[in-house]
Coordinates of C-alpha atoms in Angstrom, one line a residue:
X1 CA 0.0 0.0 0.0
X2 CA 1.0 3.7 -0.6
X3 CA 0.2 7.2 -0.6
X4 CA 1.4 10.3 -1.9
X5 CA 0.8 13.9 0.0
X6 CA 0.8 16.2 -2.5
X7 CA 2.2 19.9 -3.3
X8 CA 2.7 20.6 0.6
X9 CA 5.2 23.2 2.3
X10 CA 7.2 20.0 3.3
X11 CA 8.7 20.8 7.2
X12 CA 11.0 18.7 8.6
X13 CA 13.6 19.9 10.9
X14 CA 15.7 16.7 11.2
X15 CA 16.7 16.8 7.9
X16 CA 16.4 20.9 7.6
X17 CA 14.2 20.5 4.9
X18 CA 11.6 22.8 4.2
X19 CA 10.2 23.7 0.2
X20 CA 7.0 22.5 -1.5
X21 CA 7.6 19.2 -2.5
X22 CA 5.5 15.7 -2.3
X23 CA 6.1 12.7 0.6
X24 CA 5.3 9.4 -1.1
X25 CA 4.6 6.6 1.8
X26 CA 5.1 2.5 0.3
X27 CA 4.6 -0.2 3.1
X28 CA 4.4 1.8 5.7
X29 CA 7.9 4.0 5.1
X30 CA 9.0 7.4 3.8
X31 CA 9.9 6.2 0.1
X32 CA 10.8 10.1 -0.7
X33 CA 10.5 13.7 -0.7
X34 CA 10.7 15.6 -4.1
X35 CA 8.7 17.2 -6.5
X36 CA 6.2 15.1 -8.5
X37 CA 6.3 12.0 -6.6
X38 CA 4.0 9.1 -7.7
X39 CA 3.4 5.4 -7.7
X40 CA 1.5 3.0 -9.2
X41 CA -2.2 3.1 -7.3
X42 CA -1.1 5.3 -4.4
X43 CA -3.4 7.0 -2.9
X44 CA -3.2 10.8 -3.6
X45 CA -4.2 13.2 -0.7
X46 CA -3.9 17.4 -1.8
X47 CA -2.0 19.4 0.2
X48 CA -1.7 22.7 -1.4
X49 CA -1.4 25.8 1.4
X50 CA -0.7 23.2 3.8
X51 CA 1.9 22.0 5.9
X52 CA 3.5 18.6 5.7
X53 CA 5.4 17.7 8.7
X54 CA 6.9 14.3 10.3
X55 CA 4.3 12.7 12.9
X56 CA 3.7 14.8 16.2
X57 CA 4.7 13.1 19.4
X58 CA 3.4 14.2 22.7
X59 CA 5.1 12.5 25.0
X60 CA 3.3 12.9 28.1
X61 CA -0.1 11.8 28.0
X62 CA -2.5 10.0 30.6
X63 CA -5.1 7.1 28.7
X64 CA -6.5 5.8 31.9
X65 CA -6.2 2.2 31.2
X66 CA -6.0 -0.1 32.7
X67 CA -8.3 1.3 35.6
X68 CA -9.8 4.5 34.8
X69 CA -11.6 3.4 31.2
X70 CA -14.6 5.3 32.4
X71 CA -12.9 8.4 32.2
X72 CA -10.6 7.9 29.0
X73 CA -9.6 4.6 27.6
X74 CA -6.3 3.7 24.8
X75 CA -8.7 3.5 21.6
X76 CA -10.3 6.9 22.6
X77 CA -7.5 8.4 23.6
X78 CA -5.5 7.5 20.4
X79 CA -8.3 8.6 18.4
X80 CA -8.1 12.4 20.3
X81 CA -4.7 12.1 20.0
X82 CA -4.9 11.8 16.1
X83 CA -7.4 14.1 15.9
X84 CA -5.1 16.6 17.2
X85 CA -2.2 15.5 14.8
X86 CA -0.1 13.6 16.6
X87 CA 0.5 9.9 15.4
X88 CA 3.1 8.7 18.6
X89 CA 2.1 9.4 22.2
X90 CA 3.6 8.0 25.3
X91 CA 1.4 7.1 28.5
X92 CA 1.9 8.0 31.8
X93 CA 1.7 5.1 34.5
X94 CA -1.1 6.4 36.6
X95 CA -3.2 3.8 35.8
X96 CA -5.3 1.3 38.2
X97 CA -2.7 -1.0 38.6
X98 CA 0.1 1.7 38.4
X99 CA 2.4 0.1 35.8
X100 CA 5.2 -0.7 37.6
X101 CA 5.6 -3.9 36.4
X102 CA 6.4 -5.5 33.0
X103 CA 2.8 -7.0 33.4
X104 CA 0.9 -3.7 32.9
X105 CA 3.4 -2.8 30.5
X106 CA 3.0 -5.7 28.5
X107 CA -0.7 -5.0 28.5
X108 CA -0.7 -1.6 27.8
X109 CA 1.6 -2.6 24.6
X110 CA -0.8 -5.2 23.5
X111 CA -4.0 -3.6 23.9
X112 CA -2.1 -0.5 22.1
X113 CA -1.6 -2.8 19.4
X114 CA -5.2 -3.9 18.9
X115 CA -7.1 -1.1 20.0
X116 CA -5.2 2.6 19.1
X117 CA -5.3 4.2 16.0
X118 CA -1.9 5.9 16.8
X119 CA 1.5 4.8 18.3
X120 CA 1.5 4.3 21.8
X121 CA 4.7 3.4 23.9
X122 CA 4.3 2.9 27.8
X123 CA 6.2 4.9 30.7
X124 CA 7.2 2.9 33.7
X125 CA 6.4 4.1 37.2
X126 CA 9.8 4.9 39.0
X127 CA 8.4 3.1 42.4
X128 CA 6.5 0.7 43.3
X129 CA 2.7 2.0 43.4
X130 CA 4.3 5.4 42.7
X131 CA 4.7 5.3 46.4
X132 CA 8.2 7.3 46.2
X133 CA 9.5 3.9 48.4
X134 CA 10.7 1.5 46.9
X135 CA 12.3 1.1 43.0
X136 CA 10.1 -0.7 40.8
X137 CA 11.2 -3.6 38.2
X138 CA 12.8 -1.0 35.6
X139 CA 14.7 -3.1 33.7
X140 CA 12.0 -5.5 33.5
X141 CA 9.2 -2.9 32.3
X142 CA 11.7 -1.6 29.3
X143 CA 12.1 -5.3 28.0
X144 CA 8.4 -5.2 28.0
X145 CA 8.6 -1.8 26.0
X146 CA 8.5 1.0 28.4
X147 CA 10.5 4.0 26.7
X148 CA 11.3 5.7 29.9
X149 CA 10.0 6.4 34.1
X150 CA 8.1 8.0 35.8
X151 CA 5.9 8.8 38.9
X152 CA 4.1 11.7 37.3
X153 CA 1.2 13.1 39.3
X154 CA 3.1 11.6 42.4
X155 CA 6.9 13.6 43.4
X156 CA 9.0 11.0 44.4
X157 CA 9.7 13.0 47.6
X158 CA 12.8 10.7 49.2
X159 CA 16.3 12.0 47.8
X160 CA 18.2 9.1 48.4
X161 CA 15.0 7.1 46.4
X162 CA 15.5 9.3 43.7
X163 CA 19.4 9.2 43.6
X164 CA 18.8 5.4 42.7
X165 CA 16.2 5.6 40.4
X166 CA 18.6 8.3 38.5
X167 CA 21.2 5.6 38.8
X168 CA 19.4 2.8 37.4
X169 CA 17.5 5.1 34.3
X170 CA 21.0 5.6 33.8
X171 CA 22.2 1.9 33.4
X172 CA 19.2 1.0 31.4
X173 CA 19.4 4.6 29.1
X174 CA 16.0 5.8 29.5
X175 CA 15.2 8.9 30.5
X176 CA 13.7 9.9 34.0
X177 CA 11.1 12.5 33.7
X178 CA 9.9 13.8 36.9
X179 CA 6.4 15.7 38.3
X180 CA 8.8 18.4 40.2
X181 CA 6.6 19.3 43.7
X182 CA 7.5 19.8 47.4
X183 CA 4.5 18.0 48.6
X184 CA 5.2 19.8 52.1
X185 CA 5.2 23.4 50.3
X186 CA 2.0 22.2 47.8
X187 CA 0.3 20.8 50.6
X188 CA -3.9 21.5 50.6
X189 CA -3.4 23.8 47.5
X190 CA -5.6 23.7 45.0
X191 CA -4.5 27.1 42.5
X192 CA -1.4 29.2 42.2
X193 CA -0.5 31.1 45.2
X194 CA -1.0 34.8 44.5
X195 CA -3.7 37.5 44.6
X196 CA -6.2 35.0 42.6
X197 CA -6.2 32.2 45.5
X198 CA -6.3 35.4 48.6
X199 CA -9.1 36.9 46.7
X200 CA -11.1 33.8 46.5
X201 CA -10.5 31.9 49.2
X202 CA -8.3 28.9 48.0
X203 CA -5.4 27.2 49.4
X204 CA -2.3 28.2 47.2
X205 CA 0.8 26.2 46.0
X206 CA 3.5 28.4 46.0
X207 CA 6.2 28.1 43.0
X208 CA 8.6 27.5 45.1
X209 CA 7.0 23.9 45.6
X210 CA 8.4 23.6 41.7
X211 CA 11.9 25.6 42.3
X212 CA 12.5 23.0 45.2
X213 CA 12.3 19.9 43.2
X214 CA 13.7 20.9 40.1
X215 CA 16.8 22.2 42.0
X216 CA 17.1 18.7 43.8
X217 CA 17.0 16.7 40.8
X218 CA 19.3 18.9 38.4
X219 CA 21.8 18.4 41.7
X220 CA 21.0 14.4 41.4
X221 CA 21.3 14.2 37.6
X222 CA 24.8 16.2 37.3
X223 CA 26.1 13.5 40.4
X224 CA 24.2 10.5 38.7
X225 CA 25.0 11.3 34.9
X226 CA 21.2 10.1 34.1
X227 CA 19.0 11.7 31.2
X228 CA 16.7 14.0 33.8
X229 CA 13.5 15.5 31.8
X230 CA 11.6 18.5 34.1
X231 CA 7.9 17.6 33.1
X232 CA 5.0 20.4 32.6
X233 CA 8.0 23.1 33.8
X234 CA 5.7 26.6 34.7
X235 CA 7.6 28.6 36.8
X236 CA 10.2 31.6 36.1
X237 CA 12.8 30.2 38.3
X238 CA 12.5 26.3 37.4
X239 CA 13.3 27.7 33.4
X240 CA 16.4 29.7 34.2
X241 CA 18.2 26.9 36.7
X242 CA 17.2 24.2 33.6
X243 CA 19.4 26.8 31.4
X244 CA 22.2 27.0 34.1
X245 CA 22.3 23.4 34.7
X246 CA 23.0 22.9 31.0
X247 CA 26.1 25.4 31.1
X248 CA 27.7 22.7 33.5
X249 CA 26.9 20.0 31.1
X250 CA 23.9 18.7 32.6
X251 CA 21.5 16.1 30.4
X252 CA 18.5 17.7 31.3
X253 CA 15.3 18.8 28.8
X254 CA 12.4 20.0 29.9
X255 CA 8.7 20.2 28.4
X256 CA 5.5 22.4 28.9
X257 CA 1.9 22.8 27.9
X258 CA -0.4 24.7 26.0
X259 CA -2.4 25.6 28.9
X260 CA 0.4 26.8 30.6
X261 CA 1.8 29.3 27.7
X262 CA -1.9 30.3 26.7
X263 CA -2.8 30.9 30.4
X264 CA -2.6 32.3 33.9
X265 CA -4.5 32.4 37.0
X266 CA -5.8 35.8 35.8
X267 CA -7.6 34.5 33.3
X268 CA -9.3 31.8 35.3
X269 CA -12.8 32.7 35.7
X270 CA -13.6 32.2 39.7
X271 CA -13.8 28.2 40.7
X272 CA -14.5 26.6 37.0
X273 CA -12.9 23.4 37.6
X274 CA -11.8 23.4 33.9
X275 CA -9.0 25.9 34.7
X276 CA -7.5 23.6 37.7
X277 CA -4.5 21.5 36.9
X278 CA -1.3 20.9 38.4
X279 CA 1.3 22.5 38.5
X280 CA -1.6 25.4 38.6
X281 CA -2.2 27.9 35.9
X282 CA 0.8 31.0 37.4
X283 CA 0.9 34.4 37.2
X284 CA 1.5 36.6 34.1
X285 CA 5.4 36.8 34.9
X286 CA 5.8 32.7 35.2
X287 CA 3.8 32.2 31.9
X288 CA 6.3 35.0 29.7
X289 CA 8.9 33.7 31.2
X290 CA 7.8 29.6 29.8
X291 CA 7.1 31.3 27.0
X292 CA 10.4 33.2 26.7
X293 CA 12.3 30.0 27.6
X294 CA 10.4 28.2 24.3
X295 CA 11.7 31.3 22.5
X296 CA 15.7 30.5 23.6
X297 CA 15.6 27.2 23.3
X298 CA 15.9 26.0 27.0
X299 CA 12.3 24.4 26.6
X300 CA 12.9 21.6 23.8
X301 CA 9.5 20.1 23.8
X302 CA 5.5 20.9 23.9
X303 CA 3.8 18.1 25.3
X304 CA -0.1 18.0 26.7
X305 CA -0.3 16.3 29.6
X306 CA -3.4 15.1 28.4
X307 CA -5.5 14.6 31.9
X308 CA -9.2 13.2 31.2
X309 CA -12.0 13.5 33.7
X310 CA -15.4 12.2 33.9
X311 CA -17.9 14.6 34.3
X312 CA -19.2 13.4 37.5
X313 CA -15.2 13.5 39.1
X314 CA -14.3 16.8 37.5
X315 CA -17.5 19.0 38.1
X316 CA -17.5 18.9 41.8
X317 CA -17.0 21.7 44.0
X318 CA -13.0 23.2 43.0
X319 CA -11.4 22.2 46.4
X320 CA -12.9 18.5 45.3
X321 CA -12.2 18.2 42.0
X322 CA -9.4 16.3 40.5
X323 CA -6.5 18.1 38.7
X324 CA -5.8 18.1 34.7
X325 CA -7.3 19.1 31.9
X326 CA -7.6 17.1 28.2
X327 CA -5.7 18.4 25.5
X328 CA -4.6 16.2 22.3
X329 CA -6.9 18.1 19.9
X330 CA -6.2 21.9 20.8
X331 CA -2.6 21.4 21.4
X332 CA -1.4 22.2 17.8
X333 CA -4.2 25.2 17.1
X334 CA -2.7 27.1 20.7
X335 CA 0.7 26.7 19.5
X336 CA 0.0 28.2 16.4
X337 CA -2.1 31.3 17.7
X338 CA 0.3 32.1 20.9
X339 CA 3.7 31.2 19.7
X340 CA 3.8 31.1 15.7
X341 CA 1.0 33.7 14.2
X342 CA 2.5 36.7 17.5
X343 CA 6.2 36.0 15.3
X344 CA 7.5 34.9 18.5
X345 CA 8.4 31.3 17.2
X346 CA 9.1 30.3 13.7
X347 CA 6.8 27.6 11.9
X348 CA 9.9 25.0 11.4
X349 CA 10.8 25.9 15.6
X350 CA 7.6 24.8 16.0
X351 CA 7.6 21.8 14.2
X352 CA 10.7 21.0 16.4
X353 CA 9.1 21.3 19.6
X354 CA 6.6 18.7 18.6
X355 CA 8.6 16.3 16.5
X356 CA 12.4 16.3 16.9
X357 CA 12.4 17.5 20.8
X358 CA 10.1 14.9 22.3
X359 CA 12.3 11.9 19.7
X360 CA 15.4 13.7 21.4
X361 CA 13.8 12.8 24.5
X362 CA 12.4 8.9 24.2
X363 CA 14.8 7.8 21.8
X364 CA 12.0 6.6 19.8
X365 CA 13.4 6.9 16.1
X366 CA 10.7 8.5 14.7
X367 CA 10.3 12.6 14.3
X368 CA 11.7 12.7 10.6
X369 CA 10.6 12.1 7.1
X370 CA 13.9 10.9 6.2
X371 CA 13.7 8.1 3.2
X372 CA 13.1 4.7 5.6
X373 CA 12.0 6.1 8.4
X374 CA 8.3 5.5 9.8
X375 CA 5.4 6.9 7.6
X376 CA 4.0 9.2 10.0
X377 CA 2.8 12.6 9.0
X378 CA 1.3 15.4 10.4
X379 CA -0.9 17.8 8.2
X380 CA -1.8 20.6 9.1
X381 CA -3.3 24.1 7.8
X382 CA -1.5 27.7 9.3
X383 CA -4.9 29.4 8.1
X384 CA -7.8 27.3 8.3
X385 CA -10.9 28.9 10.8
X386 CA -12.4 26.8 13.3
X387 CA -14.0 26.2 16.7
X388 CA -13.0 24.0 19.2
X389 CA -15.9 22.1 19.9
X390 CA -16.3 19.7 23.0
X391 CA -19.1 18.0 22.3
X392 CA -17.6 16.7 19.1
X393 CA -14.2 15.6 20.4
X394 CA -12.5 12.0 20.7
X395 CA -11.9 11.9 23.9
X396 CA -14.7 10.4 26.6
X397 CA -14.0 13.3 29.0
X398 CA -14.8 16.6 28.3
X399 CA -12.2 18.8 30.7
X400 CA -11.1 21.5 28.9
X401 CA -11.0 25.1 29.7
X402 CA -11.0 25.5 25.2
X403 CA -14.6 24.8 24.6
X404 CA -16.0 27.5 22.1
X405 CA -12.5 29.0 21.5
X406 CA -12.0 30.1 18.1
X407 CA -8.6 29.5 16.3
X408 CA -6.8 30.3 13.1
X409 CA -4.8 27.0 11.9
X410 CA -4.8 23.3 13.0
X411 CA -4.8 19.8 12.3
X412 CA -5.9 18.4 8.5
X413 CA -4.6 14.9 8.7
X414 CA -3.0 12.1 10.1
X415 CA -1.1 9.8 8.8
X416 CA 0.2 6.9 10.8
X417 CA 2.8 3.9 9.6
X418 CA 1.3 5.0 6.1
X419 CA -2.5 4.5 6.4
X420 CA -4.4 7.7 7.0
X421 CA -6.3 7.9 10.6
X422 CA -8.1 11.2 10.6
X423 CA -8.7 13.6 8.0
X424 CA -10.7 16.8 9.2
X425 CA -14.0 17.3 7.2

């Protein structure tokens, strides 16, 4: 089987290629990029005024299952994820059991197989029950496929617990990618601490509960030698010790969200449950200076942290609710309106921070379009008008603090080991 996307702005950073040419796709690989590609009964897709880019990888995104299908599950997660454009995702283990064990992770990779419309490659929990106790079978879990550890959504509070984990990520070359928060400093908080959370009422975490932990661990990666990755980095301080540490030769990287260079605590209207996530929405100064960090380079990757809710968990009162937010299908449109249409980022930095930076990360060989390598594609229009609509989305939860937003630019199709998985219209 083939295809052949035609007449697009081809993007691909890895290779530094960018001019209007076609991608032709046999078997499942990149057979080429050039000007008038064809093969015999490939199937032709048109993308004139359109951008042709290697597959999108988020690399941090929750599915739920095992455990939580109710709220999200692998197909429908897959099927939001290719919705949004991206054709690799990698699952956090926060699932119900944890994966901590090559069990789950064998499941997980099976049930991947059969079920998702996308690529899906397991995270391992860095301790047992994400418990921040005791290490969990990491060499086991990456012969069953796991692509690198975590406890994210749980700090793995114990120093010396962490000093070995960094030790073994280290022996097995994965990466460690850590939810950076002084539980003791977070403790009861529910929004950023500021004028926002005095004014209404609301227990604050304080950024310093970030600063803490990423400080920690950048001390623990340069005396371990492991591949450290800050995950959903938000704060002003957290971004300028990342850039230090890398001065002293460091291997740290560091990702953030949409949500948290779209928004700040100012814009939250008062208790919506759709604007709580962790680490919280900051202040103005915290979210230019994520921002400003994406503009220099220190932040390598946008990733969603794709967080689904059921209704009946998320719409509770806002000191009850559950953290996190969904957000596969908006992730590309926000990047486009904040960072690419303000001339802040350029269009080929931006199909960096979604391709190459997250492969950079997981190792996973994909993030190219390079002749052989894995025919995933990302399509996607810098023009095109449309609402975000959240009663028409993959996903089975419908958390989002983008319902109604209108954007300028997004997702056209997906393309995943050569077969088309979602085309828009």
């Amino acid at each position: 089987m083939s295809i052949v996307i035609k007449n697009g702005r081809v993007i691909d950073p890895a290779s530094q290629t960018d001019r209007v040419a076609d991608v032709l796709i046999v078997d499942g690989r990149i057979a080429g990029v050039a000007p008038n590609l064809s093969s015999p009964a490939a199937e032709a897709y048109d993308a004139t005024g359109m951008i042709v880019a290697p597959g999108f990888i988020d690399m941090h995104v929750h599915l739920r299952e095992p455990g939580f299908e109710h709220a999200e599950n692998i197909e429908s997660g897959s099927r939001a994820a290719a919705a949004g454009g991206f054709t690799s995702i990698c699952c956090m283990p926060n699932t119900k059991p944890i994966n901590d064990s090559p069990t789950v992770t064998s499941y997980i990779v099976e049930r991947a197989r059969s079920q998702a419309v996308v690529n899906v490659f397991p995270i391992g929990a860095i301790t047992k029950g994400s418990a921040g106790e005791e290490l969990a079978a990491i060499g086991a879990m990456k012969a069953a496929g796991a692509v690198a550890i975590s406890d994210d959504g749980q700090p793995v509070m114990n120093s010396r617990v962490m000093r070995r984990a960094m030790e073994f990520a280290r022996s097995y070359d994965l990466p460690l990618i850590d939810h950076c928060e002084d539980l003791n400093l977070s403790a009861g908080g529910d929004m950023h601490e500021g004028v926002k959370s005095v004014r209404w009422g609301l227990r604050g975490i304080p950024a310093a509960s970030e600063d803490v932990m990423v400080a920690r661990d950048l001390l623990l990666a340069q005396l371990t030698g492991a591949r450290y990755h800050v995950a959903h980095i938000s704060t002003r301080n957290a971004v300028a010790m990342v850039e230090q540490a890398r001065r002293h030769g460091v291997a740290v990287t560091c990702e953030t969200t949409p949500h948290h260079f779209t928004l700040s605590d100012d814009q939250m209207p008062p208790y919506d449950s759709n604007y709580k996530m962790k680490p919280p929405l900051r202040s103005c100064g915290h979210r230019s200076a994520v921002v400003d960090g994406i503009v220099a380079g220190i932040i390598g990757v946008i990733a969603t942290d794709h967080a689904p809710h059921a209704g009946s968990e998320k719409m509770q009162e806002f000191e009850r609710c559950p953290f996190g937010i969904i957000g596969l299908e908006t992730a590309l449109a926000l990047a486009l309106e904040e960072l690419v249409h303000p001339g802040k980022i350029t269009l080929n930095r931006m199909v960096e921070l979604f391709t190459t930076g997250p492969d950079t990360v997981m190792r996973l060989g994909r993030g190219t379009l390079a002749p052989g390598a894995p025919g995933d594609v990302t399509v996607f229009s810098t023009d095109l008008a449309w609402t975000y609509d959240l009663n028409r989305s993959e996903s089975r939860s419908r958390n989002s603090p983008f319902d109604g937003r209108a954007f300028r630019g997004g997702p056209m199709a997906t393309v995943v080991n050569g077969q088309f998985v979602w085309k828009r219209g």
